[in-house]
Coordinates of C-alpha atoms in Angstrom, one line a residue:
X1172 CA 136.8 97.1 135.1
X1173 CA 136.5 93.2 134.4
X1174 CA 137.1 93.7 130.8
X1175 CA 137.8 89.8 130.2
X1176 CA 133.7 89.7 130.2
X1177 CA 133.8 91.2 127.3
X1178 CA 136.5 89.7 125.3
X1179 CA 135.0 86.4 126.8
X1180 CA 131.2 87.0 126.6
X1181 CA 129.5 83.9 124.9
X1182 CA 125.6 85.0 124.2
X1183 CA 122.5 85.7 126.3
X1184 CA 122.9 83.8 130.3
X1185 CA 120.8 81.1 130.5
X1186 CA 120.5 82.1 134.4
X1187 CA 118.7 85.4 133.6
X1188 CA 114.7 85.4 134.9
X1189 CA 112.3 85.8 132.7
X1190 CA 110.8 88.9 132.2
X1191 CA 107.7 90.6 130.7
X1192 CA 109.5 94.0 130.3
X1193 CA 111.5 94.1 126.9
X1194 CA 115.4 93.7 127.2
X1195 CA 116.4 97.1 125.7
X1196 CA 118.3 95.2 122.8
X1197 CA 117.9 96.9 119.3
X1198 CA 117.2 93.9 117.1
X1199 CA 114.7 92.6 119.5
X1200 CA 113.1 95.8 119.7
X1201 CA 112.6 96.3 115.6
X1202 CA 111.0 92.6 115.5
X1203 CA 108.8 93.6 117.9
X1204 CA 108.2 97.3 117.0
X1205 CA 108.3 96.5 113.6
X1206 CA 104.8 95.0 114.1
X1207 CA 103.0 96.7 116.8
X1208 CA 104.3 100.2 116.6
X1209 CA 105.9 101.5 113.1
X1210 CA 103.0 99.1 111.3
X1211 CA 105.0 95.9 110.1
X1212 CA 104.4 96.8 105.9
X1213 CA 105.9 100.3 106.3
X1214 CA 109.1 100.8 104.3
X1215 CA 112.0 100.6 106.7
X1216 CA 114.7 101.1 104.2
X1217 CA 115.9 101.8 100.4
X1218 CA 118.6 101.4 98.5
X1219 CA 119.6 101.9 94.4
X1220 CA 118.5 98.1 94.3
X1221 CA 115.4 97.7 96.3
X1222 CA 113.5 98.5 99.4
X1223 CA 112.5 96.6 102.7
X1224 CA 109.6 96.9 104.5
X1225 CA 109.6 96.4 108.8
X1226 CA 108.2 92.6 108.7
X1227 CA 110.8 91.9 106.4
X1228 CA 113.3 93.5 108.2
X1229 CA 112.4 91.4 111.4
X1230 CA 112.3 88.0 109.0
X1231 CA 115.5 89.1 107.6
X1232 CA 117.5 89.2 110.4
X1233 CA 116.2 86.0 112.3
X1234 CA 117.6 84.4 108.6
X1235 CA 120.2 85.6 108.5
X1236 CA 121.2 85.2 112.1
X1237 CA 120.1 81.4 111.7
X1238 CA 122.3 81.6 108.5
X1239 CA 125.1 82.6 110.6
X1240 CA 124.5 80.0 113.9
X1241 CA 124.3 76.9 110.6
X1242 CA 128.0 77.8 109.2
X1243 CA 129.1 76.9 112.6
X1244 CA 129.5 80.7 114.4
X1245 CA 128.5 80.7 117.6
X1246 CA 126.9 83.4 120.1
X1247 CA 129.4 85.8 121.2
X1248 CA 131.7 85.5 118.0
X1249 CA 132.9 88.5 116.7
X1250 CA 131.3 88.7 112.7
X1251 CA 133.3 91.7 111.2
X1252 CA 131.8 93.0 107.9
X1253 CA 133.3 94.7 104.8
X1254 CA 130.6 96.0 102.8
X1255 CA 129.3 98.9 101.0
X1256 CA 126.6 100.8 102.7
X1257 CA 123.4 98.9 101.4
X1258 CA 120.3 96.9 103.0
X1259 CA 122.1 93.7 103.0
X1260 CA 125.3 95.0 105.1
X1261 CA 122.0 96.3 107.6
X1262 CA 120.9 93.4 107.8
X1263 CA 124.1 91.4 108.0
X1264 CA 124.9 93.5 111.2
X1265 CA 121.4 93.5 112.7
X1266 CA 121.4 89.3 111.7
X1267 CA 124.6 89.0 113.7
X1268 CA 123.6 90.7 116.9
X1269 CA 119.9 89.0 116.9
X1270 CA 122.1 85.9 117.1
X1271 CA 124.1 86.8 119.9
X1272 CA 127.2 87.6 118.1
X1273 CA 129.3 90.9 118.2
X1274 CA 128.6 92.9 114.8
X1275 CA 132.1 94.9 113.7
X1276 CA 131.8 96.7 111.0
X1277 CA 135.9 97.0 109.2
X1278 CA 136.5 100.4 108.2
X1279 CA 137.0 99.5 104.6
X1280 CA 139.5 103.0 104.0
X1281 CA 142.1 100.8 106.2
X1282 CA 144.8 99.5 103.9
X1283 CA 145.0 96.1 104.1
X1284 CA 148.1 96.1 106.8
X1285 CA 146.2 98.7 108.7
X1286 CA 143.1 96.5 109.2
X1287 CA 144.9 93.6 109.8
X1288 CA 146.5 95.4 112.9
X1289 CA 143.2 96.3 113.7
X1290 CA 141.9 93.0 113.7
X1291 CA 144.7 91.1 115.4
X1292 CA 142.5 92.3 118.8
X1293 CA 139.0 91.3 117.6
X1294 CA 139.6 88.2 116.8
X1295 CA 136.8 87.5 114.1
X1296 CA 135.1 84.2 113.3
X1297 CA 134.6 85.4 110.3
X1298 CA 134.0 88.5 107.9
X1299 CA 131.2 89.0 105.4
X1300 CA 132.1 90.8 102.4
X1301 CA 130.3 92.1 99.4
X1302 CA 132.1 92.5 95.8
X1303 CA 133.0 96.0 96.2
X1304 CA 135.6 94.9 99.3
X1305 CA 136.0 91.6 98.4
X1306 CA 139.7 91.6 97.3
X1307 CA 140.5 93.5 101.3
X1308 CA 138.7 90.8 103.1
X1309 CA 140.2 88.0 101.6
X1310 CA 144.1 89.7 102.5
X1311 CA 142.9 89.4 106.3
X1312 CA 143.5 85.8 107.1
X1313 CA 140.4 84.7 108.5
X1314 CA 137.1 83.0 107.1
X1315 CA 135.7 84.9 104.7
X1316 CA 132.0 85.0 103.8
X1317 CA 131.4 86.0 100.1
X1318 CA 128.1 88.1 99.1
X1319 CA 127.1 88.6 95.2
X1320 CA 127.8 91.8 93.6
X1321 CA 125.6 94.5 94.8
X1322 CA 122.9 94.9 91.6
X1323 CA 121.1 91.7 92.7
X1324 CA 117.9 91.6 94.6
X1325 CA 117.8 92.0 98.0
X1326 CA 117.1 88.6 98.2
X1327 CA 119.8 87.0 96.1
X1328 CA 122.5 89.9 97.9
X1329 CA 121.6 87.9 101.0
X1330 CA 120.9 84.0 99.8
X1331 CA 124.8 82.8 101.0
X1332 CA 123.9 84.1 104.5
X1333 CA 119.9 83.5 104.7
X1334 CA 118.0 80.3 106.1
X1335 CA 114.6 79.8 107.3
X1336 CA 113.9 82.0 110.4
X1337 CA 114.2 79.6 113.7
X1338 CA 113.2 81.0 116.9
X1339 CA 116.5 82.3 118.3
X1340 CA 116.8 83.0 122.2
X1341 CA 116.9 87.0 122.3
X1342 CA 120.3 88.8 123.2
X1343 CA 120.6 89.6 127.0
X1344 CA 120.9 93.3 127.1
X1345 CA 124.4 93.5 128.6
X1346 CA 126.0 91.4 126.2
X1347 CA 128.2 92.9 123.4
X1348 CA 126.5 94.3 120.7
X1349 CA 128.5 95.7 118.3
X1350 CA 131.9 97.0 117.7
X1351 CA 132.8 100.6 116.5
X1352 CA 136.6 101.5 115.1
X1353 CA 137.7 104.6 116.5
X1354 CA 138.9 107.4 114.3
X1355 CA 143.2 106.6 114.6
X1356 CA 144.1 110.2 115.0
X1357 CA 146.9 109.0 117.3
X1358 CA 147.6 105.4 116.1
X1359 CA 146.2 102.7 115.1
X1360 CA 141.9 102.4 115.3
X1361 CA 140.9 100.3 118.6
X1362 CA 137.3 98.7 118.6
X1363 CA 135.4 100.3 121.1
X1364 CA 132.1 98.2 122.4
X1365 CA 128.6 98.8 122.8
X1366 CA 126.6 96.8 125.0
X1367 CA 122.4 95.9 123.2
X1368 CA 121.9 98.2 126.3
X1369 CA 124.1 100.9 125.7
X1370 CA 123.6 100.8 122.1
X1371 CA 119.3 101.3 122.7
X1372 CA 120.2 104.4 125.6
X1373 CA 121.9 105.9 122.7
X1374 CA 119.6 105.3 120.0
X1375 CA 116.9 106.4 122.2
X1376 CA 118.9 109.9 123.0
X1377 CA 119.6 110.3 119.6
X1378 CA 115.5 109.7 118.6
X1379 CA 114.3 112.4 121.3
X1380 CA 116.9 115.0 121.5
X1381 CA 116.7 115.2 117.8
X1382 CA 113.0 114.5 117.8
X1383 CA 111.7 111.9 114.7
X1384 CA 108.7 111.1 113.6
X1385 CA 107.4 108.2 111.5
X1386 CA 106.9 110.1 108.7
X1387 CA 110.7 111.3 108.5
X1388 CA 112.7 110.2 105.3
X1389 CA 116.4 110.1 106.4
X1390 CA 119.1 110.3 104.0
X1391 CA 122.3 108.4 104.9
X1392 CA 125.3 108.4 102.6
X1393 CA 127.8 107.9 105.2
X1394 CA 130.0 105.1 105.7
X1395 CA 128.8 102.5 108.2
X1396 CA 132.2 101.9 110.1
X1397 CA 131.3 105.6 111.9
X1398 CA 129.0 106.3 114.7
X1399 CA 127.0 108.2 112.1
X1400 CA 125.5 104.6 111.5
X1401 CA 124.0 105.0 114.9
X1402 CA 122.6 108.5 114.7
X1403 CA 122.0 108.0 111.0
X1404 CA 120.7 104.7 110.5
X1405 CA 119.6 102.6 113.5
X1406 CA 118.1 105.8 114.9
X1407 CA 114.9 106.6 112.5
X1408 CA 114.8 103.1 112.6
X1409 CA 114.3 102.9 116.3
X1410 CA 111.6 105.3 115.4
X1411 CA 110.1 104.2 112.8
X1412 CA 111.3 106.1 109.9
X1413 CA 111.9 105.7 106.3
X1414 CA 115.9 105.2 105.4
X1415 CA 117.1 106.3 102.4
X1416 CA 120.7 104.7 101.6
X1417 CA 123.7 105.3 99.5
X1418 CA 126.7 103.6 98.6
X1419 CA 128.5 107.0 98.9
X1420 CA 128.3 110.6 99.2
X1421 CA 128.0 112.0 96.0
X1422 CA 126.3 115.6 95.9
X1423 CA 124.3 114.6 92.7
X1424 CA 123.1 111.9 94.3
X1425 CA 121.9 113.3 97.0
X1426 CA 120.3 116.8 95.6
X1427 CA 118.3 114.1 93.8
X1428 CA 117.3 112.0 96.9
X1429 CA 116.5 115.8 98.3
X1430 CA 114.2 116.3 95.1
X1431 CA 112.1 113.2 95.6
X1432 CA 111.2 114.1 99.3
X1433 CA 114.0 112.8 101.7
X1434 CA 113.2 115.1 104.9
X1435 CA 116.2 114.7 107.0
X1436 CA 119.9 115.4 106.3
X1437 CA 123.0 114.2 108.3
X1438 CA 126.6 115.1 107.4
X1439 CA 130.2 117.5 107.9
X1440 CA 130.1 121.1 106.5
X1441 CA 132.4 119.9 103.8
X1442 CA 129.4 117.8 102.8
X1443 CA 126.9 120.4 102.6
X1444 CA 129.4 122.9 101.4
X1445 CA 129.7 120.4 98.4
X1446 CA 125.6 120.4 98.1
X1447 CA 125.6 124.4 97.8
X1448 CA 128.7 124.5 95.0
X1449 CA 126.6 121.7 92.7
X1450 CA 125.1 123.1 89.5
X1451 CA 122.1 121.8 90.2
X1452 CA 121.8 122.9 93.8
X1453 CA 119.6 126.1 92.7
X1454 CA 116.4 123.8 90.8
X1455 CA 116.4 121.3 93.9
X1456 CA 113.2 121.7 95.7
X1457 CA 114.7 122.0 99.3
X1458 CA 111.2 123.0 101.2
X1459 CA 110.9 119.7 102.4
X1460 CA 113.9 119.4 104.5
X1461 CA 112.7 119.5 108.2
X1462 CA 116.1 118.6 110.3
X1463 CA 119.7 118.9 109.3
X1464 CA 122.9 117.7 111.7
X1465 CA 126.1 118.3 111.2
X1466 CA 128.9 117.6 113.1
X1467 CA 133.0 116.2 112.5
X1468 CA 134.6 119.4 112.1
X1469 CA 134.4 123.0 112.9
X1470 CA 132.3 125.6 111.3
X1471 CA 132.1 129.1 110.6
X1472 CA 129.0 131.5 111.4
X1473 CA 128.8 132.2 107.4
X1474 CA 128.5 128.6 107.1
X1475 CA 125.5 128.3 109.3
X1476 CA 123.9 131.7 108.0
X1477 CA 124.0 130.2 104.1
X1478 CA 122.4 126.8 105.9
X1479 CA 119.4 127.9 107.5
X1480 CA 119.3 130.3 104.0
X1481 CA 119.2 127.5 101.8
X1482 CA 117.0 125.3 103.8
X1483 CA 114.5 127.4 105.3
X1484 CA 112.0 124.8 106.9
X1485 CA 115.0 122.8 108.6
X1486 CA 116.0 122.9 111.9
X1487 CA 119.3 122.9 112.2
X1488 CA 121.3 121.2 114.9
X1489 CA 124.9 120.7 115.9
X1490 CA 126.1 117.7 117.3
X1491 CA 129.7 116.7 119.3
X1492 CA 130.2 112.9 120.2
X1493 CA 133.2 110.4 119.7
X1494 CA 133.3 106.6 119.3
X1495 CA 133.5 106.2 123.0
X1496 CA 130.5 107.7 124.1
X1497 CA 128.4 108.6 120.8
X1498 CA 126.4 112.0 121.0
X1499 CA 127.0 113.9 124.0
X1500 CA 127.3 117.6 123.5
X1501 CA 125.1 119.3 121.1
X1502 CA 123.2 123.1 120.4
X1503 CA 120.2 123.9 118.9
X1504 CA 118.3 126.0 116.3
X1505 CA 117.3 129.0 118.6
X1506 CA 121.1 128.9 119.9
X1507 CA 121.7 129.4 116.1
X1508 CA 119.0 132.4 115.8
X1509 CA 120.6 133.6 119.2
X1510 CA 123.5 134.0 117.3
X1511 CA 125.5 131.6 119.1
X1512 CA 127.5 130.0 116.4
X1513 CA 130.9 128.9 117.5
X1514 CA 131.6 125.9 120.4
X1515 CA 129.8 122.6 120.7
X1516 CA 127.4 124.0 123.0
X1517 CA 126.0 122.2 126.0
X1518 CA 125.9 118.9 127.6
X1519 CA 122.8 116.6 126.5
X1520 CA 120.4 115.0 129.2
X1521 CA 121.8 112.1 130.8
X1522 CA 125.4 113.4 130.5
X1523 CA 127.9 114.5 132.7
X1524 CA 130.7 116.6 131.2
X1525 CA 133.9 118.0 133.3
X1526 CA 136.7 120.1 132.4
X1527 CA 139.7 119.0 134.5
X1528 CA 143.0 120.8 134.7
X1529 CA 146.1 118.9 134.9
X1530 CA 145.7 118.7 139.1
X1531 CA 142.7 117.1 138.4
X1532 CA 140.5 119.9 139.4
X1533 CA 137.8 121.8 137.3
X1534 CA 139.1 124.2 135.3
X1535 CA 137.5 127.8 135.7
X1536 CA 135.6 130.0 132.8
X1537 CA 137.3 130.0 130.3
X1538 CA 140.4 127.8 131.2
X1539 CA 141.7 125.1 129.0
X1540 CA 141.4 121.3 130.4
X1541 CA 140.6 117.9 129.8
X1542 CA 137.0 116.9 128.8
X1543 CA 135.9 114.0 130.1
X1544 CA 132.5 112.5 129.6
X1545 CA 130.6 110.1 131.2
X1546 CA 126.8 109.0 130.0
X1547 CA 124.7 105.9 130.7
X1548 CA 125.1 104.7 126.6
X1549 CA 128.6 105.2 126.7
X1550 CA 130.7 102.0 125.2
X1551 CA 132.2 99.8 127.8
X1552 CA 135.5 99.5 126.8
X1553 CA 138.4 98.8 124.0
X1554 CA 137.6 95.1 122.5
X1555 CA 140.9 93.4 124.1
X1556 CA 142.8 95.8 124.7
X1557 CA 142.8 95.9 128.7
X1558 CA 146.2 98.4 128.9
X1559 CA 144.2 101.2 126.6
X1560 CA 140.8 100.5 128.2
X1561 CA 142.1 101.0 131.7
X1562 CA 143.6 104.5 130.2
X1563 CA 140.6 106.0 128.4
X1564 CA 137.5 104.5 131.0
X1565 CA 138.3 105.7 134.4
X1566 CA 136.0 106.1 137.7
X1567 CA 135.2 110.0 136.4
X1568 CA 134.5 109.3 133.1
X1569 CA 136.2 108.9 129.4
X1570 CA 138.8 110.5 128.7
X1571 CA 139.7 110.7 124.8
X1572 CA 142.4 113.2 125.1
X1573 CA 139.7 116.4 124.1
X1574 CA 141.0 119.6 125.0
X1575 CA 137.9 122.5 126.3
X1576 CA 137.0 125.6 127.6
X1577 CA 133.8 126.3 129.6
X1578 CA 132.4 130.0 129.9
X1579 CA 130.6 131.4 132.5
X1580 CA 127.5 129.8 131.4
X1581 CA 128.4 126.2 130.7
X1582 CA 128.6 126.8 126.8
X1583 CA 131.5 124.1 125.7
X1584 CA 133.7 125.0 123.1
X1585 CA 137.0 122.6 122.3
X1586 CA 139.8 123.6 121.5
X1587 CA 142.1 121.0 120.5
X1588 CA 143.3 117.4 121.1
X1589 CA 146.3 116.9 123.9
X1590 CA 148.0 115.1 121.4
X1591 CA 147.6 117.6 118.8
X1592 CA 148.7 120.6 120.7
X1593 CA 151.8 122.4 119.7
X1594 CA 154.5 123.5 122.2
X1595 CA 156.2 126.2 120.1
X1596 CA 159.0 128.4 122.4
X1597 CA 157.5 126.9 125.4
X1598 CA 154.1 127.8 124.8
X1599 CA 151.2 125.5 124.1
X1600 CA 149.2 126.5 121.5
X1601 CA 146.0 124.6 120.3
X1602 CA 145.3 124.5 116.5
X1603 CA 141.5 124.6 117.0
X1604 CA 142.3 127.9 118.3
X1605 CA 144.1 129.3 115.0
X1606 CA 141.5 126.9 112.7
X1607 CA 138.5 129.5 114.1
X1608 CA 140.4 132.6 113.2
X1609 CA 141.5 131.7 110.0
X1610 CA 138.3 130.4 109.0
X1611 CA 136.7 134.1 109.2
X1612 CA 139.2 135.4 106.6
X1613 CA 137.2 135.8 103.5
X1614 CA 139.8 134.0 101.1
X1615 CA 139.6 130.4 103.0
X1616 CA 137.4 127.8 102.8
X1617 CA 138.9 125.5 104.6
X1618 CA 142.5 125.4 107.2
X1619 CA 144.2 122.5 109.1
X1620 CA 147.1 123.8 111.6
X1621 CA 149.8 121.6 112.4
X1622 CA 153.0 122.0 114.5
X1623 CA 156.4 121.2 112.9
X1624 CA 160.0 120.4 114.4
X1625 CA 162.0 124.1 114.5
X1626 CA 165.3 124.5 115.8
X1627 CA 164.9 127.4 117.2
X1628 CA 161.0 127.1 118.5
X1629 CA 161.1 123.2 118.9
X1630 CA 157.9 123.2 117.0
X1631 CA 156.7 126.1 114.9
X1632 CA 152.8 126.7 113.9
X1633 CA 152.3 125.9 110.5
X1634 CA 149.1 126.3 108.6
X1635 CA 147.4 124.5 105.4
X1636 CA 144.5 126.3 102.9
X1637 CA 142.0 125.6 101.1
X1638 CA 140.9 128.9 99.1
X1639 CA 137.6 129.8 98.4
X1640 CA 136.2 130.0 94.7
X1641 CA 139.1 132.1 92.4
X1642 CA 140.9 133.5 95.9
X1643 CA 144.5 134.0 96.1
X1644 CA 145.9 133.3 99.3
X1645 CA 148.6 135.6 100.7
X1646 CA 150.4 134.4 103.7
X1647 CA 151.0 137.8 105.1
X1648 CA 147.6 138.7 104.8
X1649 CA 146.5 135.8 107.1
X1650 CA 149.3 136.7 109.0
X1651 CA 148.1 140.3 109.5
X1652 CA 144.6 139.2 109.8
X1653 CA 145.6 136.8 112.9
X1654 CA 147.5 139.8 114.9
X1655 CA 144.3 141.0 116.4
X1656 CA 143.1 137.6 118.2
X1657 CA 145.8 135.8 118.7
X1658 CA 149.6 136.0 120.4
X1659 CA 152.3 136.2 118.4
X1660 CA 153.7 132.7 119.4
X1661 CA 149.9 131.3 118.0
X1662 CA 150.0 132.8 114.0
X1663 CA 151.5 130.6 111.7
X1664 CA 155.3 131.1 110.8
X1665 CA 154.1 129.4 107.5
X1666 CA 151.0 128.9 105.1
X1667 CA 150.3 126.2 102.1
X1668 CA 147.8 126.1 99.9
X1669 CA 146.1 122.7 99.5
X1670 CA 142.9 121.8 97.3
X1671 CA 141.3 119.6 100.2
X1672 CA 141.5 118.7 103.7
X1673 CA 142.4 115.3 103.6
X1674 CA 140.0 112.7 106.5
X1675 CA 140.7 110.2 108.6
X1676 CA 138.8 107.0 108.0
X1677 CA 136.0 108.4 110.2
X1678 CA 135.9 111.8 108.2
X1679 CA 137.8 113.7 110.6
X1680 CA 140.2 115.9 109.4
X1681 CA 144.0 113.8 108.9
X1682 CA 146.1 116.8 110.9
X1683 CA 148.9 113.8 110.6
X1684 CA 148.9 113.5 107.4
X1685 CA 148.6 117.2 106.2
X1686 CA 152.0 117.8 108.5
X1687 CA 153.9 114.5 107.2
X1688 CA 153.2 116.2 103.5
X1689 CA 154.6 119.1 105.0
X1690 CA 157.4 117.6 106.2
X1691 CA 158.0 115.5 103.0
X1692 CA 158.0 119.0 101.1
X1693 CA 160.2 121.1 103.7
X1694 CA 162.9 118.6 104.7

């Protein structure tokens, strides 16, 4: 892979023909869109502080890409920004790519070492920062770009960055687009890059395998730093939706948003767990949720039994992606009424999806092997980082260190990361494995397995619980109640009790951090 033509790329080639066919290049496509299709005085998006129709949308980004070009940032500078999740930090990233610059947004749970590191191989011309992360971006050492607090106008939350519109030259389609952090399970995050056109095959996915209409409402509370921004966000957008946003998740917050008519829901089971456990969950008028997708973590068949329960006119749909690739794996609501509740479920159109053994060869039914991926929207590469590209991007596919089974008639299910698997008395076992089981006992809500040194095993299978409502945990009983499914080198040789799983920046569950408490309370 030349991967200097990324970390070198410089805006839109002035050699490219002219064409009547529209570059598949997101910004270019809501100007235009905006107008013809979704109706250009449609709301595109809300916030606590405003809304934004699709005409202003497509004014507000050629400002604010204009805004950009006049402080001296040039196409194909990286513009990273630490913001809340708000119209302004939309626009700030949609601006930046209409200009021919490379949006990053800074995942703003980094500590300020952490996103330093981060940032040593993006290189940013500068970073645009709102009140809330203000104090972070100015530890980074590069040019800041300072927005007002975030209970101004629209307007005034974008005048430092905003100019007159100009007509900019459009993106070319293989140019970098934007830049998402990966989760850091297994180090430090690297910045993996969409191209405009891998970025619109995704979108595009995302809009008919999850099918939107203009009249959806979608409510997004997650941060902007995850692929969820793409699925959550630019999606309905793409297809001419309504947006609802919020700074946060907050279950309040959201039951509310529920209440006034959002239709569509996006989030992990922890998410929607908190929804149901609110005290106002039971006078929230939930008829009006058509689609709900969740996704980041496992999930239990009660779970999805009290979900299509307590949102009857939703369809429900499971969804399995990564950073690298986006959404690639899913299962639907008549797999759920088929009863088929555990796994990730089956490859999406447009995706390839092997299981390879360590020989390189496909594993059999029910085998354990490497997943690799490969899909026409999948990013292109690691942002300057040629050594870690070359490792995960090969000729078959991504490889992002998933470990998967197959059955008999292609239903996916993973069951671990190679990273994260233990080797306890010469025996690999893979935590995603003992996570399911655990799960169906009645007196946990929630488990992260770990492994952790052992003299005698080399590592030994610990586990971590959250109870459910008023349970007491017993260690034996787990124990007993893991006998009948698993081996005896697989059940846990201890149990905590924890009041949460702790997440990774991207809201995957922090196994590395659950087993370094462990290890601070053990040794």
């Amino acid at each position: 892979m030349a991967w200097d033509t990324v970390a070198t790329a410089r805006g839109p080639d002035p050699a490219r023909e002219e064409t009547t066919v529209q570059d598949l290049a997101l910004p270019m496509w809501l100007t235009a869109a905006g107008a013809q299709r979704h109706g250009a005085h449609r709301i595109a998006m809300r916030d606590e502080n405003g809304s934004m129709t699709y005409a202003e949308l497509a004014e507000a980004m050629a400002g604010v890409g204009a805004g950009l070009l006049e402080t001296g940032l040039r196409p194909g500078d990286v513009v990273v920004t630490a913001m809340e999740p708000s119209i302004p930090h939309v626009v700030a990233l949609l601006g930046a790519m209409r200009a021919g610059m490379i949006a990053a947004p800074l995942g703003t749970r980094l500590t300020s070492s952490e996103a330093v590191a981060y940032l040593e191989h993006l290189q940013p011309a500068a970073v645009v920062t709102d009140h809330a992360h203000a104090d972070l971006a100015h530890t980074l050492g590069h040019r800041v770009i300072d927005l007002p607090e975030a209970d101004a106008s629209t307007g005034d939350r974008l005048a430092p960055l905003r100019r007159a519109p100009v007509d900019l030259p459009a993106p070319g389609e293989n140019d970098p687009a934007i830049i998402f952090p990966t989760g850091g399970t297994t180090g430090a995050p690297k910045g993996a890059v969409h191209t405009h056109r891998t970025l619109w095959l995704w979108l595009n996915t995302c809009a008919h395998g999850n099918p939107r209409v203009p009249t959806d409402v979608e409510l997004c509370f997650s941060p902007f730093f995850h692929i969820t921004l793409g699925t959550n966000l630019f999606t309905p957008l793409l297809a001419g939706g309504e947006v609802w946003i919020q700074r946060r998740f907050d279950a309040g917050a959201a039951l509310e948003a529920i209440d006034r008519g959002a239709t569509r829901l996006m989030g992990a089971p922890t998410m929607f767990t908190a929804l149901r456990a609110h005290p106002q969950f039971d006078s929230v008028d939930r008829s009006g949720v058509t689609a709900i997708r969740y996704g980041s973590t496992p999930s239990t068949g009660e779970f999805i039994h009290d979900l299509m329960r307590d949102f009857p006119n939703a369809r429900i749909r499971a969804g399995f992606g990564a950073t690298e690739f986006g959404s690639v794996i899913g299962f639907d609501h008549e797999d759920l009424l088929a009863g088929r509740v555990s796994g990730i479920g089956r490859p999406l159109p447009g995706v390839t999806v092997r299981v390879l053994t360590g020989d390189g060869q496909e594993a059999g039914p029910g085998e354990v092997g490497e997943l690799v991926v490969s899909c026409p929207w999948q990013t292109i590469g690691y942002y300057g980082r040629r050594e870690d590209t070359a490792e995960t991007y090969r000729c078959d596919g991504v490889h992002v260190g998933d470990l998967a089974t197959r059955d008999a008639d292609g239903w996916l299910s993973i069951v671990g990361r190679s990273k994260e698997m233990i080797i306890s008395g010469g025996e690999n076992v893979f935590p995603r494995e003992v996570e399911t089981v655990l799960l169906d006992h009645p007196a946990v809500a929630d488990v992260i397995v770990y492994g952790v040194p052992d003299e005698f095993w080399g590592e030994r299978v610990e586990a971590a619980v959250v109870p459910a409502g008023g349970a007491i945990v017993e260690a034996e009983q787990l124990r007993d109640h893991c006998r009948a499914r698993l081996a005896g080198f697989k059940i846990p040789k201890a149990v905590r009790t924890i009041e949460s799983i702790p997440l990774t920046p991207n809201n995957k569950p922090d196994r590395r951090a659950v087993r370094a408490a462990a290890l601070t309370v053990t040794g």
